[in-house]
mmCIF file of C-alpha atoms in Angstrom:
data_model
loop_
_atom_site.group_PDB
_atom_site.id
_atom_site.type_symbol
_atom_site.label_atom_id
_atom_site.label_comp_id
_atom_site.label_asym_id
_atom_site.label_seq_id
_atom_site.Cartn_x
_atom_site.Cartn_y
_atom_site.Cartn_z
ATOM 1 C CA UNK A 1 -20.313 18.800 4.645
ATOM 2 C CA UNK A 2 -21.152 15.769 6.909
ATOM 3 C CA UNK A 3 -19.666 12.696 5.513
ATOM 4 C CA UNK A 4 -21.291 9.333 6.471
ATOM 5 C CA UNK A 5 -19.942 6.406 7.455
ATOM 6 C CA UNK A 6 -21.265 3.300 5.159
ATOM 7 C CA UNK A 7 -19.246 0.748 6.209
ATOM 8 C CA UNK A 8 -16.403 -0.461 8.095
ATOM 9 C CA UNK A 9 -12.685 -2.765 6.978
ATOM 10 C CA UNK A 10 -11.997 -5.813 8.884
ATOM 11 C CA UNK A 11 -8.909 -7.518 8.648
ATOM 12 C CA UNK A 12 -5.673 -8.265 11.172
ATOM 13 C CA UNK A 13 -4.019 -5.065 11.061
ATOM 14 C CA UNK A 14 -4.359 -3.917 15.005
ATOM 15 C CA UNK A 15 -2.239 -1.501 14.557
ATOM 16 C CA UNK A 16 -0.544 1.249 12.092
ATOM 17 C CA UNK A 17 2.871 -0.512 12.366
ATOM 18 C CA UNK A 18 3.121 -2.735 9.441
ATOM 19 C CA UNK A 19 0.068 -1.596 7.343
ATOM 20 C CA UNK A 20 1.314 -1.408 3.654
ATOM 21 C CA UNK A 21 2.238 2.112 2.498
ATOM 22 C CA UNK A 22 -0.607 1.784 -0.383
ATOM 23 C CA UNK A 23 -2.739 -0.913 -1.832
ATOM 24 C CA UNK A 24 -0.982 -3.890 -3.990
ATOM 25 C CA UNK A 25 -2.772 -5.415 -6.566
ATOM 26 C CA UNK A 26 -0.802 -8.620 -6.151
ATOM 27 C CA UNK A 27 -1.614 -8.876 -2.186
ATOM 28 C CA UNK A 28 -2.975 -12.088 -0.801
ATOM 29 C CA UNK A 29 -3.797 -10.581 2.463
ATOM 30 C CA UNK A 30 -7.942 -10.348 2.546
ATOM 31 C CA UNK A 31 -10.324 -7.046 4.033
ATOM 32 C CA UNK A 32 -13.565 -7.880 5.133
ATOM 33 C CA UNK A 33 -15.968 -4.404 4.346
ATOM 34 C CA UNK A 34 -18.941 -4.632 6.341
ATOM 35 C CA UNK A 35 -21.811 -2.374 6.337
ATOM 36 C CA UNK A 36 -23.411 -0.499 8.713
ATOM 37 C CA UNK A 37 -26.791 -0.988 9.731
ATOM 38 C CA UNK A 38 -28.332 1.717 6.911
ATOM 39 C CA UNK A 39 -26.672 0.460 4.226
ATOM 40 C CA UNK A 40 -26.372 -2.664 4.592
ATOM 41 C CA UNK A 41 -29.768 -3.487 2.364
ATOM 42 C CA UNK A 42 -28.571 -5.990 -1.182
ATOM 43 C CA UNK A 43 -29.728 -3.220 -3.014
ATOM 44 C CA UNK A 44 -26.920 -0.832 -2.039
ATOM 45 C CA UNK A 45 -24.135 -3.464 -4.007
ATOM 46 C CA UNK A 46 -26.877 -4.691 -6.431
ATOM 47 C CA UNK A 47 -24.531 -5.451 -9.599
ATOM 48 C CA UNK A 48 -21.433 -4.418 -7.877
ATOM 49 C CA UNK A 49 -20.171 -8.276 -8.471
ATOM 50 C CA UNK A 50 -19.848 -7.268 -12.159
ATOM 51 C CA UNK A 51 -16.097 -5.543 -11.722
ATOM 52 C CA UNK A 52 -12.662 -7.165 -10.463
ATOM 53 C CA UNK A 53 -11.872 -3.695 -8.658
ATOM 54 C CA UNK A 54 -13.288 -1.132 -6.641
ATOM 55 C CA UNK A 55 -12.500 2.361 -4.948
ATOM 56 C CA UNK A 56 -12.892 3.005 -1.785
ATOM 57 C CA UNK A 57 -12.980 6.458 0.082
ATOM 58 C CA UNK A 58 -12.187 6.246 3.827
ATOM 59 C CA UNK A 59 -11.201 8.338 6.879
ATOM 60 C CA UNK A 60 -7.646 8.378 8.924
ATOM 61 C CA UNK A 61 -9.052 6.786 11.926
ATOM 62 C CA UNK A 62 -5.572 6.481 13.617
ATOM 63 C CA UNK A 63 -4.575 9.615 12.832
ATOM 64 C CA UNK A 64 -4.753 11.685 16.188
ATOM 65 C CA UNK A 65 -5.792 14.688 14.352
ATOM 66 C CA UNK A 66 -9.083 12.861 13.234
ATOM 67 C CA UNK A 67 -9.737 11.681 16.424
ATOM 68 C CA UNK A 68 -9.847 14.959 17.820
ATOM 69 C CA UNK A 69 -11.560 16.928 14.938
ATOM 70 C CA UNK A 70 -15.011 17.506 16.564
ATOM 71 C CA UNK A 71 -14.027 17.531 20.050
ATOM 72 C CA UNK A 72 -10.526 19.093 20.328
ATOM 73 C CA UNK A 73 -10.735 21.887 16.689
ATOM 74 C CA UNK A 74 -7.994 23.833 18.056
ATOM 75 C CA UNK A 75 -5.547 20.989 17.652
ATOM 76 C CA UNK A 76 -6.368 21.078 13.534
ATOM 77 C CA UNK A 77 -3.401 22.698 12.167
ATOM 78 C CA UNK A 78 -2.555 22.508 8.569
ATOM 79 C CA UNK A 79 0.929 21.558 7.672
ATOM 80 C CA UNK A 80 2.389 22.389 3.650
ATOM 81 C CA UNK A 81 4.968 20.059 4.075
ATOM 82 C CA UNK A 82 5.399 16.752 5.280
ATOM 83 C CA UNK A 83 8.198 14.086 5.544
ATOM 84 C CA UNK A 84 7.998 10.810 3.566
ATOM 85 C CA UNK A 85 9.461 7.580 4.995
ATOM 86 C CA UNK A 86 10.145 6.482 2.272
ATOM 87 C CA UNK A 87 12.861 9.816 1.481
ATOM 88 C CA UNK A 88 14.329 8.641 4.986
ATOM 89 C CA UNK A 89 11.768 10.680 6.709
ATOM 90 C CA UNK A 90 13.953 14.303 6.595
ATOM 91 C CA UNK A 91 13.190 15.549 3.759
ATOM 92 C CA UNK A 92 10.174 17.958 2.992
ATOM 93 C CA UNK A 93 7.818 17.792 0.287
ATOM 94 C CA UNK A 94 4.159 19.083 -0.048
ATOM 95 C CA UNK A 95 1.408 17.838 1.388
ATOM 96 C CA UNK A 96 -0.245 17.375 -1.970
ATOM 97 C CA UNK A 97 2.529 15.396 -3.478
ATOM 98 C CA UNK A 98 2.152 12.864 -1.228
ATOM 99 C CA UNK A 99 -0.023 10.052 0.331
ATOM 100 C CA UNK A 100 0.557 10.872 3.603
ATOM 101 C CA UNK A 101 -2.213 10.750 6.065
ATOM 102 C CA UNK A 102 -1.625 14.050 7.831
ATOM 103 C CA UNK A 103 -3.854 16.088 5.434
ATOM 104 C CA UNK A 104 -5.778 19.201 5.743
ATOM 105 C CA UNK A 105 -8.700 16.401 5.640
ATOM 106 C CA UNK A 106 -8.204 12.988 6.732
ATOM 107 C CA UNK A 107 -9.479 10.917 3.877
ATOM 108 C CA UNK A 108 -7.925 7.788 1.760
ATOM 109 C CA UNK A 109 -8.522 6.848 -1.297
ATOM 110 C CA UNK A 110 -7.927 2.956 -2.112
ATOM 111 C CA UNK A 111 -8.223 0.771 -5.184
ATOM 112 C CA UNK A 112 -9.097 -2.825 -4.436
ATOM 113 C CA UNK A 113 -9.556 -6.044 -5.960
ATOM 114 C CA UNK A 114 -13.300 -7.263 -5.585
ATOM 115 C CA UNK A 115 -12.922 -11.189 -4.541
ATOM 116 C CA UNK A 116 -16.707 -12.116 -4.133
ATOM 117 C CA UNK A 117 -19.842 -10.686 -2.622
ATOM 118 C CA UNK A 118 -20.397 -13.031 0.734
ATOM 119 C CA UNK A 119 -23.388 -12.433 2.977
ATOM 120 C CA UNK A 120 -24.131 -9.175 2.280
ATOM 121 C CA UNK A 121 -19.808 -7.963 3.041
ATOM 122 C CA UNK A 122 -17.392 -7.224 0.439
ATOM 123 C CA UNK A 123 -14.614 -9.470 0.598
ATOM 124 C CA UNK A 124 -11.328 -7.481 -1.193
ATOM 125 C CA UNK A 125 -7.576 -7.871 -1.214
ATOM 126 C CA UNK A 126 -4.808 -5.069 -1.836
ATOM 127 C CA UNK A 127 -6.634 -2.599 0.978
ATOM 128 C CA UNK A 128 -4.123 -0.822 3.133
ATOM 129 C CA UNK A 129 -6.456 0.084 5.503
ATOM 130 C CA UNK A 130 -6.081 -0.660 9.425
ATOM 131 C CA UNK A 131 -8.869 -3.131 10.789
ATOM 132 C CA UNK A 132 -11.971 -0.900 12.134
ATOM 133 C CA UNK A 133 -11.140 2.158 9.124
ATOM 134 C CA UNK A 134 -14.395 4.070 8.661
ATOM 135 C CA UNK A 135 -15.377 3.985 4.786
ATOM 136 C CA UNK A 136 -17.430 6.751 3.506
ATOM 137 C CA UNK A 137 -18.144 5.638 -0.424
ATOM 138 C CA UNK A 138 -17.278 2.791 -2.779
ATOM 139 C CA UNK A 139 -16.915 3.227 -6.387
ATOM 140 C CA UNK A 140 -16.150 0.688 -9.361
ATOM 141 C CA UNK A 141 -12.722 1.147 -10.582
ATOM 142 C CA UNK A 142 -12.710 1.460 -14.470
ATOM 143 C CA UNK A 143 -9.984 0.655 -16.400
ATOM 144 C CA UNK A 144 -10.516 2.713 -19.500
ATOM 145 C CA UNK A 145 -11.173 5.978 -17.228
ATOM 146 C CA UNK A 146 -8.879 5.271 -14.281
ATOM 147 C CA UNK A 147 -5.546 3.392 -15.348
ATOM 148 C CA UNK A 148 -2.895 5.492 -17.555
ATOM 149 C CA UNK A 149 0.250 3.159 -18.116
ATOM 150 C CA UNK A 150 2.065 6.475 -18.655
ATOM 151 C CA UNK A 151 1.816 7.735 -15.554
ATOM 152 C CA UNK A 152 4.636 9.275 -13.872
ATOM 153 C CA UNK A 153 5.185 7.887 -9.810
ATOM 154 C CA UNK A 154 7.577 11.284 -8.889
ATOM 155 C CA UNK A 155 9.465 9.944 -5.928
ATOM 156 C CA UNK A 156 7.677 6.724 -5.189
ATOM 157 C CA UNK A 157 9.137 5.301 -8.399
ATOM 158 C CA UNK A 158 12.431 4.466 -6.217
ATOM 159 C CA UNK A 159 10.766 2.444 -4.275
ATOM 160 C CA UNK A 160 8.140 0.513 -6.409
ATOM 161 C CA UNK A 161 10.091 -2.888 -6.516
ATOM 162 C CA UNK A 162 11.525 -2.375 -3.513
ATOM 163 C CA UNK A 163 11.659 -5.927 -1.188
ATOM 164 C CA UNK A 164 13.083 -7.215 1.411
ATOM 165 C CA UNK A 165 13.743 -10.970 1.751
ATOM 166 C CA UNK A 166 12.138 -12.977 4.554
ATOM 167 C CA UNK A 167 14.046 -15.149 6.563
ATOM 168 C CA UNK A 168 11.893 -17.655 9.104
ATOM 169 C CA UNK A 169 14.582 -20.329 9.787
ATOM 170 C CA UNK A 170 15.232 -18.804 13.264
ATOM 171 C CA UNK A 171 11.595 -18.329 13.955
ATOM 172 C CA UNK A 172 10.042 -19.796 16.736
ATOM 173 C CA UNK A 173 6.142 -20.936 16.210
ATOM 174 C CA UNK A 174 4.080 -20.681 19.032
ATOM 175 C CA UNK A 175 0.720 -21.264 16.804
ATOM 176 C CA UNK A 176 0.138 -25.181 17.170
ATOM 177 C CA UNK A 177 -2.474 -24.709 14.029
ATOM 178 C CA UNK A 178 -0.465 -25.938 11.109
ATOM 179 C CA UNK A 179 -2.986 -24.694 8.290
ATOM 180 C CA UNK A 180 -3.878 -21.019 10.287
ATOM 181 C CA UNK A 181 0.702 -21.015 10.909
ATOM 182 C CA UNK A 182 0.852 -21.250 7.163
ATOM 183 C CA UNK A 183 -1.920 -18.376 6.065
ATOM 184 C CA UNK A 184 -0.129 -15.809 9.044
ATOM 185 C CA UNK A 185 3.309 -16.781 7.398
ATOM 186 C CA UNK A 186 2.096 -16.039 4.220
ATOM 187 C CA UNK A 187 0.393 -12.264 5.125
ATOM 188 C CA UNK A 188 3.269 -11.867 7.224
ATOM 189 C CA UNK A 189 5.939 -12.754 5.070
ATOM 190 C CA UNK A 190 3.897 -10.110 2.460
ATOM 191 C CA UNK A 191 3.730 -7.444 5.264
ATOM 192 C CA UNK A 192 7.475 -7.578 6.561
ATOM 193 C CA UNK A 193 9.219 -8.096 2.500
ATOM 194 C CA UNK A 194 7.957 -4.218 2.206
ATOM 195 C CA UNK A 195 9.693 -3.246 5.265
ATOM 196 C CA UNK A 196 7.197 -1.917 7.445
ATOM 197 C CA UNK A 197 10.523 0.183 9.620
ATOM 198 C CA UNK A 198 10.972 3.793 9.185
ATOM 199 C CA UNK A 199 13.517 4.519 6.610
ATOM 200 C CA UNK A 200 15.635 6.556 9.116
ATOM 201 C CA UNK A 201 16.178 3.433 11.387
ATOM 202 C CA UNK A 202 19.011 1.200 9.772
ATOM 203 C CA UNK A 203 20.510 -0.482 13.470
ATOM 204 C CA UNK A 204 20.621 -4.233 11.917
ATOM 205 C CA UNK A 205 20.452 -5.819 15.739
ATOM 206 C CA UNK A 206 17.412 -3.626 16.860
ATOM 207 C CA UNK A 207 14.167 -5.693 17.471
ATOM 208 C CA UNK A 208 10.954 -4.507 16.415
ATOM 209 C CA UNK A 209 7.362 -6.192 16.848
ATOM 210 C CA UNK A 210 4.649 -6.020 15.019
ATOM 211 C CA UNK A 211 1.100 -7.224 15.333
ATOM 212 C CA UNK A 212 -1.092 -8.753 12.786
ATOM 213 C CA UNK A 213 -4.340 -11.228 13.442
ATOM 214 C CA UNK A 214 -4.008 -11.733 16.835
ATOM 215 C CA UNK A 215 -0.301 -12.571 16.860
ATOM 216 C CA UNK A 216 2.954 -10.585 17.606
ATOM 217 C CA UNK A 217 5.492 -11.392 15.192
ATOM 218 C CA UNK A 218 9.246 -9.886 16.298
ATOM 219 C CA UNK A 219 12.067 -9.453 13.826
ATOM 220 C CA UNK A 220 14.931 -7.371 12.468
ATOM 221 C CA UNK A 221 16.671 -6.272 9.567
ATOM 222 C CA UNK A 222 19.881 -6.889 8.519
ATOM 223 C CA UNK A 223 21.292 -5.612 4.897
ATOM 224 C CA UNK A 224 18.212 -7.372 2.425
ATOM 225 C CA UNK A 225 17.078 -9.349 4.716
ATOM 226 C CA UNK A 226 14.349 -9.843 7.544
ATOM 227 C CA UNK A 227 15.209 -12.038 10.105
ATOM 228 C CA UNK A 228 12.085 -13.643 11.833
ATOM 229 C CA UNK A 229 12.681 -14.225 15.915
ATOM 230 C CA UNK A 230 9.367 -15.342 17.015
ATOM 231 C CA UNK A 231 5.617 -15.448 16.333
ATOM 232 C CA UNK A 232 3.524 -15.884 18.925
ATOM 233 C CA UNK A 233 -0.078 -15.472 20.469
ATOM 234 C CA UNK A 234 -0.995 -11.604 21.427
ATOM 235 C CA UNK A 235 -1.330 -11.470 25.426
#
C-alpha cells in the first residue's frame, strides 16, 4: 500500500530533542499543517471548522529507519521489544504497548486541538510532531466514539502529572524582541517542565541544549528543577 503524503507540520521543533513525548491538550505551543499542492483545494477541509479536535496520521520522518525504507530495505529489522524513557530507558516492553517510534511501520497517530482554519492551513495546538513531519490523513476526533474516561494508561500513568519546575532567573536573553522573548519563554518553559532528558541521565551539573524556533536554549536539571543558562539566536 502506497501511502500519500497530504500535508506537512510546521512549527519550531528543529530537532527530536525536546519534542513532547505525546500530544497535550493543554499546550500553548501552535503547528502550522500545510497542504501539499493536490490537496490543498477548500474543498478537501470543507466543514472541518465544525470540531475543536482532530486526528492526525503521520510518518516518523526522523526516524533513520524511515529514511532508509525504500532505498536501504535491508536495514528494516523488526524489533518485539523496545525501551521506554520514561521506565529509565532499560527496561523492555513490547513494541505494541508502547508509543515508541521504532515500529514495524513508522506511523503516528496524534489528537489535536483545531484553533481556526487560516488561508487554506490548519492552525492546531497539542501536536508532538517535529517541524517538516509528513501527514498522511486527518480525521475529526469525536468525543462520544473516541474518549473513554475509564481508560487504563499501563505504565504511562506514572508519569502523567509529571513536571518539572522552570527556573529562568539565571538566564541570559540574547533575543532583544521583548514580545517574540516572552512567546519562546512561554513554549519553552512548556517544552523543558516535561523534561525533554532521557530518564537514565540524572548528572544535576551536565548541560544540555536544545533547539526550538530558531533559538538554542541551554539548561540543566537539578532535583525538580530546570535551571535556564542561556537563550540565544541559532548560528
Amino acid at each position: 500500500m502506497e501511502l500519500k503524503v497530504i500535508a506537512y507540520a510546521r512549527n519550531g521543533f528543529s530537532d527530536k530533542f525536546g519534542i513532547p513525548r505525546q500530544s497535550r491538550e493543554e499546550s500553548s505551543i501552535v503547528t502550522r499543517i500545510v497542504f501539499t499542492p493536490d490537496y490543498s483545494s477548500p474543498d478537501a477541509i470543507r466543514g472541518i471548522s465544525d470540531y475543536s479536535h482532530l486526528w492526525l496520521l503521520w510518518g516518523f520522518s526522523a526516524n533513520r529507519r524511515f529514511r532508509h525504507a525504500e532505498s536501504e530495505p535491508e536495514q528494516m529489522s523488526d524489533s518485539l521489544t523496545v525501551r521506554p524513557p520514561r521506565l529509565g530507558g532499560n527496561t523492555r516492553v513490547g513494541v505494541f504497548a508502547t508509543r515508541s517510534p521504532f515500529r514495524p511501520n513508522p506511523i503516528g497517530l496524534t489528537s489535536v486541538r483545531l484553533l481556526r482554519v487560516e488561508s487554506g492551513e490548519l492552525i492546531v495546538s497539542g501536536a508532538d510532531l517535529l517541524d517538516g513531519t509528513p501527514i498522511y490523513d486527518i480525521k475529526p476526533y469525536l468525543s462520544f466514539s473516541d474518549s473513554h474516561p475509564d481508560a487504563c494508561n499501563g505504565f504511562a500513568e506514572k508519569s502523567r502529572d509529571y513536571r518539572l519546575h522552570v527556573d529562568w532567573s539565571s538566564c541570559v536573553y540574547a533575543e532583544s524582541d521583548s514580545v517574540r522573548k516572552e512567546a519562546l519563554r512561554r513554549d519553552l518553559e512548556e517544552i523543558l517542565s516535561q523534561d525533554p532528558r532521557p530518564a537514565y541521565q540524572t548528572d544535576s551539573e551536565r548541560i544540555y541544549r536544545l533547539d526550538y524556533a530558531g533559538h538554542t536554549v541551554a539548561f540543566k536539571v537539578q532535583g525538580d528543577t530546570v535551571v535556564v543558562e542561556s537563550l540565544n539566536p541559532k548560528d
